[in-house]
Tab-separated table of N, CA and C in Angstrom:
chain	number	residue	atom	x	y	z
A	10	MET	N	0.877	-1.057	0.140
A	10	MET	CA	0.067	0.102	0.118
A	10	MET	C	0.611	1.423	-0.004
A	11	SER	N	0.616	2.299	-0.883
A	11	SER	CA	1.284	3.532	-0.896
A	11	SER	C	1.295	4.332	0.203
A	12	GLN	N	2.177	5.290	0.611
A	12	GLN	CA	1.809	6.376	1.387
A	12	GLN	C	0.210	7.218	1.494
A	13	GLU	N	-0.142	7.125	0.104
A	13	GLU	CA	-1.352	8.303	-0.123
A	13	GLU	C	-2.655	7.347	-0.007
A	14	GLU	N	-2.152	6.060	0.166
A	14	GLU	CA	-3.309	5.453	-0.149
A	14	GLU	C	-3.663	5.002	1.469
A	15	SER	N	-2.244	5.090	2.147
A	15	SER	CA	-2.638	4.487	3.634
A	15	SER	C	-2.967	6.019	4.274
A	16	ASN	N	-2.781	6.946	3.634
A	16	ASN	CA	-3.199	8.407	4.551
A	16	ASN	C	-5.002	8.489	4.012
A	17	LYS	N	-5.030	7.690	2.956
A	17	LYS	CA	-6.530	8.444	2.364
A	17	LYS	C	-7.370	7.382	3.535
A	18	THR	N	-6.985	5.858	3.757
A	18	THR	CA	-7.514	4.902	4.473
A	18	THR	C	-7.921	5.713	5.899
A	19	LEU	N	-6.391	6.190	6.552
A	19	LEU	CA	-6.266	7.143	7.448
A	19	LEU	C	-7.666	8.299	7.695
A	20	THR	N	-7.610	8.738	6.668
A	20	THR	CA	-8.646	9.971	6.388
A	20	THR	C	-10.231	9.546	6.617
A	21	THR	N	-10.451	8.062	5.689
A	21	THR	CA	-11.666	7.546	5.926
A	21	THR	C	-11.837	7.194	7.387
A	22	VAL	N	-10.907	6.753	8.056
A	22	VAL	CA	-11.041	6.648	9.686
A	22	VAL	C	-11.296	7.478	10.359
A	23	VAL	N	-11.109	8.675	10.204
A	23	VAL	CA	-10.980	9.972	11.101
A	23	VAL	C	-12.799	10.735	10.649
A	24	TYR	N	-13.163	10.181	9.522
A	24	TYR	CA	-14.389	10.522	9.217
A	24	TYR	C	-15.635	9.664	9.727
A	25	ALA	N	-15.004	8.097	9.993
A	25	ALA	CA	-15.941	7.290	10.779
A	25	ALA	C	-15.715	7.586	12.454
A	26	LEU	N	-14.690	8.224	12.608
A	26	LEU	CA	-14.820	8.537	14.102
A	26	LEU	C	-15.623	9.673	14.421
A	27	HIS	N	-15.519	10.443	13.786
A	27	HIS	CA	-16.174	11.971	13.481
A	27	HIS	C	-17.654	11.140	13.510
A	28	ALA	N	-18.567	10.392	12.556
A	28	ALA	CA	-19.351	9.865	12.594
A	28	ALA	C	-20.048	9.091	13.715
A	29	ALA	N	-19.050	8.424	14.140
A	29	ALA	CA	-19.570	7.701	15.587
A	29	ALA	C	-19.767	8.788	16.654
A	30	SER	N	-19.255	9.682	16.691
A	30	SER	CA	-19.162	10.742	17.484
A	30	SER	C	-20.631	10.809	18.098
A	31	PHE	N	-21.365	10.515	17.190
A	31	PHE	CA	-23.077	10.974	17.346
A	31	PHE	C	-23.629	9.914	18.571
A	32	ILE	N	-22.963	8.659	18.383
A	32	ILE	CA	-23.112	7.995	19.280
A	32	ILE	C	-22.426	7.696	20.742
A	33	PHE	N	-20.854	7.699	20.459
A	33	PHE	CA	-19.863	7.621	21.412
A	33	PHE	C	-19.220	9.116	21.249
A	34	GLY	N	-19.773	9.485	21.935
A	34	GLY	CA	-19.219	11.496	21.905
A	34	GLY	C	-17.708	11.338	21.957
A	35	ILE	N	-16.992	10.499	22.334
A	35	ILE	CA	-15.299	10.841	22.854
A	35	ILE	C	-14.902	10.305	21.731
A	36	THR	N	-15.209	9.703	20.443
A	36	THR	CA	-14.843	9.229	19.207
A	36	THR	C	-14.161	10.455	18.448
A	37	GLY	N	-15.047	11.913	18.779
A	37	GLY	CA	-14.869	12.696	18.359
A	37	GLY	C	-13.274	13.363	18.617
A	38	ILE	N	-13.285	13.365	20.235
A	38	ILE	CA	-11.802	13.534	20.309
A	38	ILE	C	-10.921	13.052	20.047
A	39	PHE	N	-10.923	11.382	19.696
A	39	PHE	CA	-9.970	10.448	19.316
A	39	PHE	C	-9.152	11.057	17.661
A	40	ALA	N	-10.949	11.643	16.900
A	40	ALA	CA	-10.558	12.217	15.757
A	40	ALA	C	-9.447	13.012	15.535
A	41	VAL	N	-10.115	14.316	16.341
A	41	VAL	CA	-9.234	15.343	15.906
A	41	VAL	C	-7.701	15.178	16.792
A	42	ILE	N	-7.375	14.262	17.657
A	42	ILE	CA	-6.313	14.042	18.005
A	42	ILE	C	-5.137	13.744	17.006
A	43	ILE	N	-5.833	12.273	16.291
A	43	ILE	CA	-5.068	11.996	15.069
A	43	ILE	C	-4.910	12.767	14.113
A	44	ASN	N	-5.650	13.853	13.757
A	44	ASN	CA	-5.991	14.605	12.752
A	44	ASN	C	-4.611	15.683	12.846
A	45	TYR	N	-4.348	15.971	14.669
A	45	TYR	CA	-3.543	17.134	14.396
A	45	TYR	C	-1.590	16.249	14.724
A	46	VAL	N	-1.787	14.772	15.150
A	46	VAL	CA	-0.874	14.217	15.076
A	46	VAL	C	-0.075	13.323	13.568
A	47	LYS	N	-1.463	13.577	12.670
A	47	LYS	CA	-0.809	13.007	11.291
A	47	LYS	C	-0.824	14.147	10.590
A	48	ARG	N	-1.422	15.086	10.729
A	48	ARG	CA	-1.584	16.569	9.969
A	48	ARG	C	-0.073	16.631	8.697
A	49	SER	N	0.905	16.722	9.505
A	49	SER	CA	2.113	16.599	9.068
A	49	SER	C	2.705	15.666	7.855
A	50	ASP	N	1.921	14.680	7.626
A	50	ASP	CA	1.811	13.451	6.930
A	50	ASP	C	1.490	13.960	5.952
A	51	VAL	N	0.341	14.318	5.557
A	51	VAL	CA	-0.505	14.665	4.473
A	51	VAL	C	-0.385	16.381	4.240
A	52	ALA	N	0.881	16.984	4.925
A	52	ALA	CA	0.506	18.431	4.578
A	52	ALA	C	0.650	18.647	2.893
A	53	ASP	N	1.563	18.057	1.998
A	53	ASP	CA	1.661	18.664	0.997
A	53	ASP	C	1.002	17.675	0.053
A	54	SER	N	-0.311	17.356	0.146
A	54	SER	CA	-1.054	16.550	-0.653
A	54	SER	C	-2.835	16.862	-0.538
A	55	TRP	N	-3.167	16.773	-1.323
A	55	TRP	CA	-4.362	17.009	-1.494
A	55	TRP	C	-5.543	16.456	-0.205
A	56	LEU	N	-5.119	15.520	0.125
A	56	LEU	CA	-5.511	15.139	1.838
A	56	LEU	C	-5.501	16.278	2.618
A	57	ALA	N	-4.424	17.091	2.437
A	57	ALA	CA	-4.289	18.252	3.695
A	57	ALA	C	-5.728	18.891	4.024
A	58	SER	N	-6.727	18.888	2.895
A	58	SER	CA	-7.622	19.649	2.956
A	58	SER	C	-9.056	18.951	3.816
A	59	HIS	N	-8.837	18.172	3.641
A	59	HIS	CA	-10.023	17.254	4.171
A	59	HIS	C	-9.543	17.373	5.921
A	60	PHE	N	-8.198	17.505	6.442
A	60	PHE	CA	-7.824	17.385	7.643
A	60	PHE	C	-8.443	18.672	8.094
A	61	ARG	N	-8.101	19.805	7.163
A	61	ARG	CA	-8.438	21.363	7.487
A	61	ARG	C	-10.052	21.050	8.069
A	62	TRP	N	-10.288	20.539	6.921
A	62	TRP	CA	-12.020	20.269	6.985
A	62	TRP	C	-12.472	19.847	8.279
A	63	GLN	N	-12.384	18.331	8.922
A	63	GLN	CA	-12.163	17.668	9.860
A	63	GLN	C	-11.764	18.221	11.067
A	64	ILE	N	-10.650	19.167	11.625
A	64	ILE	CA	-10.407	20.087	12.100
A	64	ILE	C	-11.780	21.036	12.565
A	65	ARG	N	-11.695	21.359	11.622
A	65	ARG	CA	-12.549	22.983	11.828
A	65	ARG	C	-13.816	22.405	12.139
A	66	THR	N	-14.386	21.097	11.387
A	66	THR	CA	-15.303	20.720	11.965
A	66	THR	C	-15.760	20.082	13.515
A	67	PHE	N	-14.475	19.620	13.734
A	67	PHE	CA	-15.125	19.426	15.472
A	67	PHE	C	-15.020	20.552	16.290
A	68	TRP	N	-13.688	21.627	16.230
A	68	TRP	CA	-13.703	22.661	16.777
A	68	TRP	C	-15.122	23.874	16.773
A	69	TRP	N	-15.179	23.931	15.646
A	69	TRP	CA	-17.023	25.001	15.455
A	69	TRP	C	-17.831	23.956	15.880
A	70	GLY	N	-18.209	22.655	15.864
A	70	GLY	CA	-18.672	21.544	16.576
A	70	GLY	C	-18.747	21.962	17.532
A	71	LEU	N	-17.588	21.436	18.737
A	71	LEU	CA	-17.840	21.812	19.792
A	71	LEU	C	-18.119	23.153	20.603
A	72	LEU	N	-17.922	24.087	19.810
A	72	LEU	CA	-18.522	25.760	20.293
A	72	LEU	C	-19.657	25.649	20.541
A	73	TRP	N	-20.386	25.472	19.178
A	73	TRP	CA	-21.748	25.584	19.211
A	73	TRP	C	-22.430	24.632	20.173
A	74	SER	N	-22.100	23.691	20.121
A	74	SER	CA	-22.427	22.552	21.392
A	74	SER	C	-22.587	23.272	22.601
A	75	ALA	N	-21.620	23.732	22.853
A	75	ALA	CA	-21.226	24.269	24.524
A	75	ALA	C	-22.249	25.474	24.418
A	76	ILE	N	-22.076	26.142	23.264
A	76	ILE	CA	-23.066	27.394	23.371
A	76	ILE	C	-24.454	27.167	23.456
A	77	GLY	N	-24.897	25.665	22.901
A	77	GLY	CA	-26.420	25.134	23.157
A	77	GLY	C	-26.611	24.773	24.465
A	78	PHE	N	-25.518	23.917	24.902
A	78	PHE	CA	-25.823	23.392	26.284
A	78	PHE	C	-26.089	24.654	27.371
A	79	VAL	N	-24.759	25.525	27.094
A	79	VAL	CA	-25.182	26.917	28.365
A	79	VAL	C	-26.746	27.222	28.353
A	80	THR	N	-27.064	27.282	27.225
A	80	THR	CA	-28.350	28.325	26.688
A	80	THR	C	-29.766	27.193	27.283
A	81	THR	N	-29.648	25.978	27.010
A	81	THR	CA	-30.734	25.437	27.238
A	81	THR	C	-31.520	25.620	28.465
A	82	PRO	N	-31.152	25.581	29.471
A	82	PRO	CA	-32.122	26.405	30.519
A	82	PRO	C	-33.330	27.470	30.030
A	83	ILE	N	-32.582	28.247	29.192
A	83	ILE	CA	-33.210	29.501	28.859
A	83	ILE	C	-34.030	28.673	27.174
A	84	ILE	N	-34.296	27.420	27.015
A	84	ILE	CA	-34.921	26.934	25.854
A	84	ILE	C	-34.240	27.171	24.502
A	85	ILE	N	-33.548	27.981	24.387
A	85	ILE	CA	-32.818	28.322	22.876
A	85	ILE	C	-31.938	27.531	22.547
A	86	GLY	N	-31.182	26.869	23.480
A	86	GLY	CA	-30.168	25.539	23.610
A	86	GLY	C	-30.934	24.698	22.788
A	87	PHE	N	-31.633	24.050	22.877
A	87	PHE	CA	-32.265	22.866	21.960
A	87	PHE	C	-32.218	23.107	20.483
A	88	PRO	N	-32.565	24.117	19.944
A	88	PRO	CA	-32.846	24.434	18.040
A	88	PRO	C	-31.059	24.946	18.478
A	89	ILE	N	-30.459	25.454	19.199
A	89	ILE	CA	-28.744	25.708	18.451
A	89	ILE	C	-27.879	23.933	18.304
A	90	LEU	N	-28.531	22.978	19.586
A	90	LEU	CA	-28.237	21.939	19.855
A	90	LEU	C	-28.557	20.872	18.094
A	91	LEU	N	-29.752	21.239	17.630
A	91	LEU	CA	-30.718	20.718	16.661
A	91	LEU	C	-29.672	20.936	15.388
A	92	ALA	N	-29.300	22.342	15.427
A	92	ALA	CA	-28.656	22.770	14.320
A	92	ALA	C	-27.227	22.496	14.303
A	93	THR	N	-26.844	22.427	15.421
A	93	THR	CA	-25.508	22.241	15.279
A	93	THR	C	-25.307	20.618	14.783
A	94	ALA	N	-26.179	19.608	15.296
A	94	ALA	CA	-25.960	18.152	15.195
A	94	ALA	C	-26.335	17.683	13.254
A	95	ILE	N	-27.771	18.889	13.050
A	95	ILE	CA	-27.507	18.725	11.386
A	95	ILE	C	-26.167	19.455	10.883
A	96	TRP	N	-25.628	20.386	10.952
A	96	TRP	CA	-24.382	20.980	10.724
A	96	TRP	C	-23.182	19.955	10.949
A	97	TYR	N	-22.984	19.554	11.710
A	97	TYR	CA	-21.584	18.334	11.722
A	97	TYR	C	-22.108	17.500	10.955
A	98	ALA	N	-23.435	16.668	10.847
A	98	ALA	CA	-23.406	15.623	10.342
A	98	ALA	C	-23.389	16.042	8.803
A	99	TYR	N	-23.715	16.883	8.061
A	99	TYR	CA	-23.827	17.480	6.518
A	99	TYR	C	-22.394	17.894	6.298
A	100	ARG	N	-21.501	17.983	7.629
A	100	ARG	CA	-19.847	18.314	7.206
A	100	ARG	C	-19.238	17.070	7.049
A	101	VAL	N	-19.652	16.175	8.019
A	101	VAL	CA	-18.833	15.070	8.033
A	101	VAL	C	-19.189	13.978	6.525
A	102	ILE	N	-20.496	14.147	6.168
A	102	ILE	CA	-20.990	13.063	4.743
A	102	ILE	C	-20.572	14.037	3.962
A	103	LYS	N	-20.537	15.186	3.787
A	103	LYS	CA	-20.081	16.015	2.751
A	103	LYS	C	-18.462	15.391	2.380
A	104	GLY	N	-17.721	15.617	3.430
A	104	GLY	CA	-15.748	15.770	3.096
A	104	GLY	C	-16.229	14.085	2.770
A	105	TRP	N	-16.976	13.353	3.709
A	105	TRP	CA	-16.605	11.827	3.334
A	105	TRP	C	-16.752	11.151	1.452
A	106	LEU	N	-17.881	12.088	1.191
A	106	LEU	CA	-18.461	11.785	-0.110
A	106	LEU	C	-17.115	12.351	-1.006
A	107	ARG	N	-16.619	13.535	-0.199
A	107	ARG	CA	-15.497	14.421	-1.388
A	107	ARG	C	-14.361	13.254	-1.756
A	108	LEU	N	-14.232	12.850	-0.258
A	108	LEU	CA	-12.997	11.890	0.098
A	108	LEU	C	-13.361	10.667	-1.158
A	109	ASN	N	-14.511	9.749	-0.721
A	109	ASN	CA	-14.483	9.096	-2.035
A	109	ASN	C	-14.405	9.426	-3.221
A	110	ASP	N	-14.599	10.623	-3.754
A	110	ASP	CA	-14.399	10.817	-5.145
A	110	ASP	C	-13.125	11.458	-5.447
A	111	ASN	N	-12.150	11.380	-4.717
A	111	ASN	CA	-10.707	11.768	-5.007
A	111	ASN	C	-10.863	13.352	-5.335
């Protein structure tokens, strides 16, 4: 297996971890750790954009989730959490599909 194929497989695994975070929240943390640790391996390839996409998805999702949780006592948090979940799912699905299309 070439280095590019190996990195593409790793990127697929990271998307799977992000998707699994809907059920097991901790997998999102594992995914972003892998992104940061392996980012230099894909720095000069087309996969670098996927790593940036995944990292940004995680941090923005975490920010909006925190805002949603904090504001749940005043009811506005529930729509924020729903919108964040939909947005996060969209980003994971869109990135994964683009990865499969190269």
